[in-house]
Short mmCIF file of C-alpha atoms and ligand atoms in Angstrom, two decimals:
data_model
loop_
_atom_site.label_atom_id
_atom_site.label_comp_id
_atom_site.label_asym_id
_atom_site.label_seq_id
_atom_site.Cartn_x
_atom_site.Cartn_y
_atom_site.Cartn_z
CA UNK A 1 -3.60 -9.80 -30.67
CA UNK A 2 -0.34 -7.86 -30.47
CA UNK A 3 -0.30 -5.59 -27.42
CA UNK A 4 1.11 -2.13 -28.00
CA UNK A 5 3.36 -0.93 -25.19
CA UNK A 6 4.55 2.67 -25.30
CA UNK A 7 7.94 3.08 -23.61
CA UNK A 8 8.95 6.48 -22.27
CA UNK A 9 12.58 6.23 -21.17
CA UNK A 10 12.97 9.90 -20.26
CA UNK A 11 16.05 11.30 -18.58
CA UNK A 12 18.96 10.54 -16.24
CA UNK A 13 18.94 6.86 -15.32
CA UNK A 14 15.66 6.51 -17.25
CA UNK A 15 17.14 5.00 -20.45
CA UNK A 16 19.39 2.67 -18.40
CA UNK A 17 16.56 1.15 -16.36
CA UNK A 18 14.11 1.14 -19.29
CA UNK A 19 16.56 -1.01 -21.23
CA UNK A 20 16.66 -3.40 -18.25
CA UNK A 21 12.86 -3.53 -18.02
CA UNK A 22 12.49 -4.23 -21.75
CA UNK A 23 15.11 -7.00 -21.66
CA UNK A 24 13.22 -8.75 -18.88
CA UNK A 25 9.93 -8.24 -20.71
CA UNK A 26 11.41 -9.79 -23.86
CA UNK A 27 12.70 -12.78 -21.88
CA UNK A 28 9.43 -13.56 -20.12
CA UNK A 29 7.35 -12.84 -23.24
CA UNK A 30 9.29 -15.47 -25.16
CA UNK A 31 8.70 -18.01 -22.41
CA UNK A 32 4.96 -17.47 -22.12
CA UNK A 33 4.20 -16.50 -25.72
CA UNK A 34 3.16 -12.94 -24.93
CA UNK A 35 2.77 -11.03 -28.19
CA UNK A 36 3.68 -7.35 -27.97
CA UNK A 37 5.28 -4.44 -29.74
CA UNK A 38 7.19 -1.60 -28.07
CA UNK A 39 6.90 1.95 -29.35
CA UNK A 40 9.58 4.20 -27.86
CA UNK A 41 8.65 7.87 -27.56
CA UNK A 42 10.35 11.05 -26.41
CA UNK A 43 9.21 12.34 -23.02
CA UNK A 44 10.38 14.68 -20.28
CA UNK A 45 13.74 16.36 -20.86
CA UNK A 46 14.19 14.09 -23.89
CA UNK A 47 10.97 15.59 -25.30
CA UNK A 48 12.30 19.10 -24.67
CA UNK A 49 15.52 18.18 -26.50
CA UNK A 50 13.63 16.62 -29.42
CA UNK A 51 10.77 19.05 -30.03
CA UNK A 52 10.91 21.69 -27.28
CA UNK A 53 8.16 20.20 -25.10
CA UNK A 54 8.22 17.49 -22.38
CA UNK A 55 5.01 15.88 -23.69
CA UNK A 56 5.22 15.95 -27.50
CA UNK A 57 1.91 15.65 -29.37
CA UNK A 58 2.78 12.31 -30.95
CA UNK A 59 3.92 10.91 -27.59
CA UNK A 60 0.57 11.77 -26.04
CA UNK A 61 -1.32 10.35 -29.03
CA UNK A 62 0.69 7.11 -28.87
CA UNK A 63 0.12 6.85 -25.10
CA UNK A 64 -3.62 7.35 -25.51
CA UNK A 65 -3.93 4.56 -28.04
CA UNK A 66 -1.53 2.15 -26.29
CA UNK A 67 -2.52 -0.98 -24.38
CA UNK A 68 -0.13 0.04 -21.59
CA UNK A 69 2.60 2.59 -20.96
CA UNK A 70 5.99 2.06 -19.32
CA UNK A 71 7.72 5.15 -18.00
CA UNK A 72 11.21 5.17 -16.49
CA UNK A 73 12.03 8.63 -15.06
CA UNK A 74 12.20 12.27 -16.06
CA UNK A 75 13.86 15.50 -14.92
CA UNK A 76 17.31 16.83 -14.25
CA UNK A 77 19.11 20.00 -13.25
CA UNK A 78 19.72 20.99 -16.89
CA UNK A 79 15.96 21.45 -17.32
CA UNK A 80 15.24 23.33 -14.10
CA UNK A 81 14.94 26.67 -15.95
CA UNK A 82 13.06 25.31 -18.98
CA UNK A 83 9.88 27.27 -19.83
CA UNK A 84 7.95 24.00 -19.46
CA UNK A 85 9.78 21.60 -17.14
CA UNK A 86 9.90 17.79 -17.57
CA UNK A 87 7.83 17.42 -14.39
CA UNK A 88 5.01 19.36 -16.06
CA UNK A 89 5.03 16.78 -18.85
CA UNK A 90 4.61 14.06 -16.23
CA UNK A 91 1.69 15.83 -14.57
CA UNK A 92 0.16 16.48 -18.00
CA UNK A 93 0.25 12.85 -19.11
CA UNK A 94 -1.30 11.77 -15.79
CA UNK A 95 -4.08 14.33 -16.24
CA UNK A 96 -4.64 13.64 -19.96
CA UNK A 97 -4.95 9.90 -19.35
CA UNK A 98 -7.02 10.50 -16.18
CA UNK A 99 -4.66 8.31 -14.15
CA UNK A 100 -6.17 9.16 -10.81
CA UNK A 101 -5.26 5.96 -8.95
CA UNK A 102 -1.57 5.48 -8.22
CA UNK A 103 -0.77 2.16 -6.58
CA UNK A 104 2.58 1.91 -4.81
CA UNK A 105 3.18 -1.50 -3.21
CA UNK A 106 5.64 -1.78 -0.33
CA UNK A 107 6.82 -5.31 0.26
CA UNK A 108 10.12 -6.37 1.72
CA UNK A 109 11.83 -9.15 -0.20
CA UNK A 110 12.95 -11.87 2.20
CA UNK A 111 16.34 -11.57 0.56
CA UNK A 112 16.61 -7.87 1.47
CA UNK A 113 15.24 -7.90 5.01
CA UNK A 114 18.72 -7.90 6.54
CA UNK A 115 19.67 -4.82 4.53
CA UNK A 116 16.87 -2.63 5.85
CA UNK A 117 18.02 0.20 8.12
CA UNK A 118 15.19 -0.88 10.43
CA UNK A 119 15.52 -3.69 12.96
CA UNK A 120 14.50 -7.14 11.71
CA UNK A 121 11.51 -7.37 14.09
CA UNK A 122 10.08 -4.09 12.74
CA UNK A 123 10.44 -5.20 9.13
CA UNK A 124 8.97 -8.68 9.61
CA UNK A 125 5.66 -9.00 7.78
CA UNK A 126 5.71 -5.59 6.13
CA UNK A 127 3.38 -5.76 3.12
CA UNK A 128 1.19 -2.77 2.36
CA UNK A 129 -0.09 -0.79 -0.58
CA UNK A 130 -0.08 2.96 -0.81
CA UNK A 131 -3.02 4.27 -2.84
CA UNK A 132 -2.16 7.81 -3.88
CA UNK A 133 -4.67 10.17 -5.51
CA UNK A 134 -2.81 11.32 -8.62
CA UNK A 135 -4.79 13.86 -10.64
CA UNK A 136 -6.09 16.31 -8.05
CA UNK A 137 -5.12 18.34 -5.02
CA UNK A 138 -2.42 20.94 -4.69
CA UNK A 139 -0.54 19.61 -7.74
CA UNK A 140 -3.32 20.72 -10.05
CA UNK A 141 -4.68 23.83 -8.31
CA UNK A 142 -3.55 27.32 -9.36
CA UNK A 143 0.10 28.08 -8.66
CA UNK A 144 0.69 31.82 -8.33
CA UNK A 145 4.23 33.06 -7.92
CA UNK A 146 4.80 36.78 -7.38
CA UNK A 147 7.95 38.56 -6.33
CA UNK A 148 7.21 38.50 -2.58
CA UNK A 149 4.14 36.29 -2.40
CA UNK A 150 3.17 32.86 -3.60
CA UNK A 151 0.10 30.69 -3.49
CA UNK A 152 -0.75 27.06 -4.31
CA UNK A 153 -4.37 26.05 -4.21
CA UNK A 154 -5.32 22.62 -2.85
CA UNK A 155 -8.75 21.63 -4.04
CA UNK A 156 -10.67 18.39 -4.06
CA UNK A 157 -14.21 17.53 -5.04
CA UNK A 158 -16.18 14.85 -3.21
CA UNK A 159 -16.25 12.85 -6.49
CA UNK A 160 -12.45 12.82 -6.73
CA UNK A 161 -12.15 11.68 -3.13
CA UNK A 162 -14.86 9.07 -3.45
CA UNK A 163 -13.38 7.29 -6.49
CA UNK A 164 -9.92 6.94 -4.95
CA UNK A 165 -11.42 5.74 -1.65
CA UNK A 166 -13.43 3.12 -3.54
CA UNK A 167 -10.22 1.91 -5.22
CA UNK A 168 -8.60 1.54 -1.82
CA UNK A 169 -11.53 -0.42 -0.38
CA UNK A 170 -11.63 -2.69 -3.44
CA UNK A 171 -7.92 -3.43 -3.07
CA UNK A 172 -8.31 -4.03 0.68
CA UNK A 173 -11.04 -6.61 -0.03
CA UNK A 174 -8.47 -8.79 -1.75
CA UNK A 175 -6.01 -8.37 1.13
CA UNK A 176 -6.17 -8.01 4.96
CA UNK A 177 -9.26 -5.74 4.77
CA UNK A 178 -7.81 -2.73 6.58
CA UNK A 179 -7.90 0.75 5.02
CA UNK A 180 -5.95 3.54 6.69
CA UNK A 181 -7.07 6.91 5.35
CA UNK A 182 -4.46 9.60 5.86
CA UNK A 183 -5.34 13.29 6.09
CA UNK A 184 -4.74 16.52 8.01
CA UNK A 185 -8.32 17.13 9.09
CA UNK A 186 -7.25 19.03 12.21
CA UNK A 187 -6.23 21.89 9.86
CA UNK A 188 -7.26 21.48 6.22
CA UNK A 189 -10.74 21.87 4.73
CA UNK A 190 -9.86 19.41 1.94
CA UNK A 191 -9.00 16.88 4.64
CA UNK A 192 -12.26 17.46 6.50
CA UNK A 193 -14.12 16.65 3.29
CA UNK A 194 -11.78 13.70 2.68
CA UNK A 195 -12.60 12.19 6.07
CA UNK A 196 -16.35 12.72 5.64
CA UNK A 197 -16.35 11.03 2.23
CA UNK A 198 -14.18 8.18 3.54
CA UNK A 199 -16.70 7.49 6.30
CA UNK A 200 -19.54 7.49 3.75
CA UNK A 201 -17.74 5.16 1.33
CA UNK A 202 -16.87 2.80 4.21
CA UNK A 203 -20.58 2.06 4.68
CA UNK A 204 -20.56 0.24 1.34
CA UNK A 205 -17.73 -2.01 2.54
CA UNK A 206 -18.86 -3.42 5.89
CA UNK A 207 -16.34 -6.26 5.54
CA UNK A 208 -13.43 -3.78 5.48
CA UNK A 209 -12.19 -1.81 8.53
CA UNK A 210 -11.52 1.90 8.03
CA UNK A 211 -9.20 3.80 10.32
CA UNK A 212 -8.14 7.44 10.07
CA UNK A 213 -4.67 8.74 10.74
CA UNK A 214 -3.29 12.28 10.64
CA UNK A 215 -0.46 12.55 8.16
CA UNK A 216 2.22 13.64 10.64
CA UNK A 217 1.73 10.71 12.99
CA UNK A 218 1.23 8.39 10.01
CA UNK A 219 4.75 9.30 8.88
CA UNK A 220 6.04 8.20 12.28
CA UNK A 221 3.97 5.00 12.41
CA UNK A 222 5.23 3.96 8.99
CA UNK A 223 8.65 3.54 10.60
CA UNK A 224 7.69 2.39 14.11
CA UNK A 225 5.04 -0.20 13.17
CA UNK A 226 5.02 -0.61 9.39
CA UNK A 227 3.66 -4.17 9.56
CA UNK A 228 0.36 -2.81 10.91
CA UNK A 229 -0.62 -1.29 7.57
CA UNK A 230 -2.51 -3.00 4.76
CA UNK A 231 -3.90 -0.34 2.41
CA UNK A 232 -3.09 3.33 2.91
CA UNK A 233 -5.04 5.90 0.94
CA UNK A 234 -4.24 9.57 0.77
CA UNK A 235 -4.20 12.74 -1.31
CA UNK A 236 -1.65 13.52 -3.99
CA UNK A 237 1.00 15.46 -2.02
CA UNK A 238 0.89 13.34 1.14
CA UNK A 239 1.13 10.21 -1.02
CA UNK A 240 4.17 11.56 -2.83
CA UNK A 241 6.02 12.22 0.40
CA UNK A 242 4.93 9.12 2.32
CA UNK A 243 5.77 6.75 -0.53
CA UNK A 244 9.38 7.95 -0.69
CA UNK A 245 9.50 7.56 3.08
CA UNK A 246 8.22 4.01 2.66
CA UNK A 247 11.25 3.20 0.48
CA UNK A 248 13.34 3.35 3.64
CA UNK A 249 11.73 0.07 4.72
CA UNK A 250 13.26 -2.03 1.92
CA UNK A 251 16.29 0.22 2.10
CA UNK A 252 16.23 1.92 -1.31
CA UNK A 253 14.00 3.76 -3.78
CA UNK A 254 15.54 1.49 -6.39
CA UNK A 255 13.09 -1.38 -5.73
CA UNK A 256 9.85 0.63 -5.69
CA UNK A 257 7.44 0.19 -8.64
CA UNK A 258 4.01 1.70 -9.24
CA UNK A 259 0.89 1.44 -11.37
CA UNK A 260 -1.41 4.31 -12.32
CA UNK A 261 -4.95 3.57 -13.43
CA UNK A 262 -7.88 5.50 -14.87
CA UNK A 263 -11.47 4.28 -15.02
CA UNK A 264 -11.12 2.98 -18.57
CA UNK A 265 -8.08 3.88 -20.72
CA UNK A 266 -4.52 2.47 -20.65
CA UNK A 267 -2.59 2.26 -17.38
CA UNK A 268 0.91 3.57 -16.83
CA UNK A 269 3.67 1.79 -14.92
CA UNK A 270 6.68 3.57 -13.47
CA UNK A 271 9.18 3.44 -10.62
CA UNK A 272 8.30 5.88 -7.85
CA UNK A 273 11.75 7.44 -7.91
CA UNK A 274 13.16 10.11 -10.20
CA UNK A 275 15.95 10.34 -12.74
CA UNK A 276 18.72 10.11 -10.10
CA UNK A 277 21.04 12.66 -11.78
CA UNK A 278 23.72 11.88 -9.17
CA UNK A 279 24.30 8.40 -10.63
CA UNK A 280 23.04 8.82 -14.21
CA UNK A 281 25.27 7.53 -17.02
CA UNK A 282 27.35 5.36 -14.68
CA UNK A 283 25.50 2.12 -15.36
CA UNK A 284 24.97 1.50 -11.64
CA UNK A 285 21.27 2.32 -11.14
CA UNK A 286 19.12 -0.37 -9.59
CA UNK A 287 16.85 -1.65 -12.40
CA UNK A 288 14.52 -3.54 -10.04
CA UNK A 289 12.00 -0.68 -9.67
CA UNK A 290 11.53 -0.75 -13.47
CA UNK A 291 11.53 -4.54 -13.70
CA UNK A 292 8.86 -4.78 -10.98
CA UNK A 293 6.86 -2.12 -12.84
CA UNK A 294 6.96 -4.43 -15.87
CA UNK A 295 5.65 -7.23 -13.62
CA UNK A 296 2.81 -4.97 -12.42
CA UNK A 297 1.97 -4.18 -16.05
CA UNK A 298 1.82 -7.86 -17.01
CA UNK A 299 -0.47 -8.59 -14.07
CA UNK A 300 -2.74 -5.53 -14.02
CA UNK A 301 -3.04 -4.64 -17.72
CA UNK A 302 -2.68 -8.05 -19.34
CA UNK A 303 -3.81 -10.56 -16.69
CA UNK A 304 -0.47 -12.40 -16.99
CA UNK A 305 -0.35 -13.36 -13.30
CA UNK A 306 2.04 -16.25 -13.69
CA UNK A 307 4.55 -14.13 -15.64
CA UNK A 308 4.37 -11.36 -13.04
CA UNK A 309 4.92 -13.81 -10.19
CA UNK A 310 7.85 -15.35 -12.00
CA UNK A 311 9.54 -11.97 -12.44
CA UNK A 312 9.08 -11.14 -8.76
CA UNK A 313 10.47 -14.52 -7.71
CA UNK A 314 13.43 -14.11 -10.08
CA UNK A 315 14.26 -10.75 -8.49
CA UNK A 316 14.13 -12.28 -5.00
CA UNK A 317 16.34 -15.19 -6.10
CA UNK A 318 18.91 -12.91 -7.72
CA UNK A 319 19.06 -10.88 -4.50
CA UNK A 320 19.40 -14.11 -2.49
CA UNK A 321 22.45 -15.00 -4.57
CA UNK A 322 23.97 -11.78 -3.28
CA UNK A 323 23.71 -9.88 -6.58
CA UNK A 324 23.07 -6.32 -5.43
CA UNK A 325 23.50 -2.85 -6.92
CA UNK A 326 25.36 -0.06 -5.13
CA UNK A 327 22.23 1.41 -3.47
CA UNK A 328 21.96 -1.89 -1.58
CA UNK A 329 25.65 -2.01 -0.76
CA UNK A 330 26.57 -4.32 -3.65
CA UNK A 331 28.85 -4.08 -6.66
CA UNK A 332 26.60 -5.27 -9.50
CA UNK A 333 26.07 -2.92 -12.44
CA UNK A 334 22.59 -2.27 -13.85
CA UNK A 335 23.25 -4.78 -16.64
CA UNK A 336 24.71 -7.43 -14.30
CA UNK A 337 21.69 -7.14 -12.02
CA UNK A 338 19.37 -7.42 -15.03
CA UNK A 339 21.16 -10.47 -16.38
CA UNK A 340 21.11 -12.15 -12.97
CA UNK A 341 17.33 -11.70 -12.89
CA UNK A 342 16.90 -13.00 -16.44
CA UNK A 343 19.01 -16.04 -15.55
CA UNK A 344 16.62 -16.82 -12.67
CA UNK A 345 13.68 -16.59 -15.08
P1 NAD B 1 15.46 10.73 -7.21
O1 NAD B 1 14.36 9.80 -6.87
O2 NAD B 1 15.83 10.85 -8.64
O3 NAD B 1 16.78 10.30 -6.39
C1 NAD B 1 16.85 10.29 -4.97
C2 NAD B 1 18.03 9.42 -4.53
O4 NAD B 1 17.72 8.05 -4.76
C3 NAD B 1 19.32 9.71 -5.29
O5 NAD B 1 20.40 9.59 -4.43
C4 NAD B 1 19.34 8.61 -6.34
O6 NAD B 1 20.64 8.25 -6.77
C5 NAD B 1 18.67 7.46 -5.60
N1 NAD B 1 17.98 6.57 -6.55
C6 NAD B 1 16.79 6.80 -7.16
N2 NAD B 1 16.49 5.80 -7.99
C7 NAD B 1 17.50 4.90 -7.90
C8 NAD B 1 17.77 3.66 -8.53
N3 NAD B 1 16.92 3.08 -9.41
N4 NAD B 1 18.92 3.02 -8.21
C9 NAD B 1 19.78 3.54 -7.33
N5 NAD B 1 19.58 4.72 -6.70
C10 NAD B 1 18.45 5.39 -6.99
O7 NAD B 1 15.06 12.14 -6.59
P2 NAD B 1 15.71 13.60 -6.80
O8 NAD B 1 17.19 13.49 -6.90
O9 NAD B 1 15.11 14.42 -5.75
O10 NAD B 1 15.13 14.07 -8.20
C11 NAD B 1 15.85 14.03 -9.42
C12 NAD B 1 14.95 14.44 -10.57
O11 NAD B 1 13.94 13.44 -10.77
C13 NAD B 1 14.19 15.75 -10.33
O12 NAD B 1 14.19 16.44 -11.56
C14 NAD B 1 12.79 15.30 -10.00
O13 NAD B 1 11.81 16.25 -10.32
C15 NAD B 1 12.66 14.08 -10.84
N6 NAD B 1 11.68 13.09 -10.40
C16 NAD B 1 11.03 12.40 -11.38
C17 NAD B 1 10.16 11.39 -11.05
C18 NAD B 1 9.51 10.59 -12.14
O14 NAD B 1 10.01 10.55 -13.24
N7 NAD B 1 8.42 9.92 -11.89
C19 NAD B 1 9.97 11.05 -9.71
C20 NAD B 1 10.66 11.77 -8.72
C21 NAD B 1 11.52 12.78 -9.08
C1 IPM B 2 6.59 11.08 -8.34
C2 IPM B 2 7.38 12.35 -8.58
C3 IPM B 2 6.50 13.39 -9.26
C4 IPM B 2 5.36 13.72 -8.30
C5 IPM B 2 7.21 14.69 -9.68
C6 IPM B 2 8.41 14.42 -10.54
C7 IPM B 2 6.28 15.64 -10.39
O1 IPM B 2 7.94 12.82 -7.41
O2 IPM B 2 6.13 10.46 -9.31
O3 IPM B 2 6.47 10.67 -7.18
O4 IPM B 2 5.54 14.56 -7.40
O5 IPM B 2 4.29 13.13 -8.45
MN1 MN B 3 7.73 11.47 -5.73
#
């Protein structure tokens, strides 16, 4: 049956990297006989331009009835004063689709290891997954802004913590069986609850080791001994910050994909980075974050493991040939990088 894929290109470099992702999808689909249809919808700043809202009604309806959603990036300085900002559209679609589990893999391509700002011996063997809680915490508590006072409420229920912890343990079972739960339990009540629930959930996974780490020292360890980690699990805000930090390991945000899952409905796949307004429109954005998000979609939504592996290998091979975009010190344009990857497919 034809799979319906909703594509939300968004803003800034969004349309440039979405085009790259869809070209690669078309190439691999032809090779493996994957039958799909893309529905492009307005989202983010593009939604504001089209209908005055970052998450238009028909975009949300299409996303809800899709088999999977691809999202490139949203936001930009021109929308910073909008009554409803693009970022609110992003949070709304995550909440509406109940995408509580955000999976952000961090793996260093062999071909890129020498480009990491970290020493080769630190980078060797780095392969971990960040599991970020995506529909709770301080992002979704009340935000109160007064003239001389402001407040953001961080709240978590035990149920919200438990389901994301279970995801992390399940993922760890298929890997090196180490879960590092990251919190700030020396200060925050939400973190005290987080740690208690983590210890309870761990009892159901005796084959998996659970360790706890405070978020400040975790940020340091991610750079000093990144190869130690297997599965990291943490609340929404810490996960946001730590995953951008993790992009320093491969050397750029431009190679970082993600998957967001609910308990039943369609999953959403997007790079972890933003709309990169500083390079938008120049045709030089790294498309690999989007292309690897397409690979994650093929694997996790459609069970097309072989196709996903082939895309990842093609990216590595293109890098090995020295085809690199500017963020990695190269000269390739977005389209040249994309074509080099399609050639390897
Ligand atoms: P950003 O992630 O857009 O960019 C940070 C830096 O990384 C910039 O120098 C940018 O050029 C570079 N970069 C990012 N992606 C790249 C790529 N594919 N290739 C090459 N270089 C790349 O973060 P920012 O500048 O802080 O935010 C810009 C806008 O994006 C803001 O409006 C923010 O709210 C939004 N944002 C959106 C998302 C999303 O759509 N999921 C995520 C993060 C930020
Ligand atoms: C991300 C982004 C978003 C977040 C912003 C744009 C709301 O930074 O996807 O990591 O903070 O979740
Ligand atoms: Mn972020």
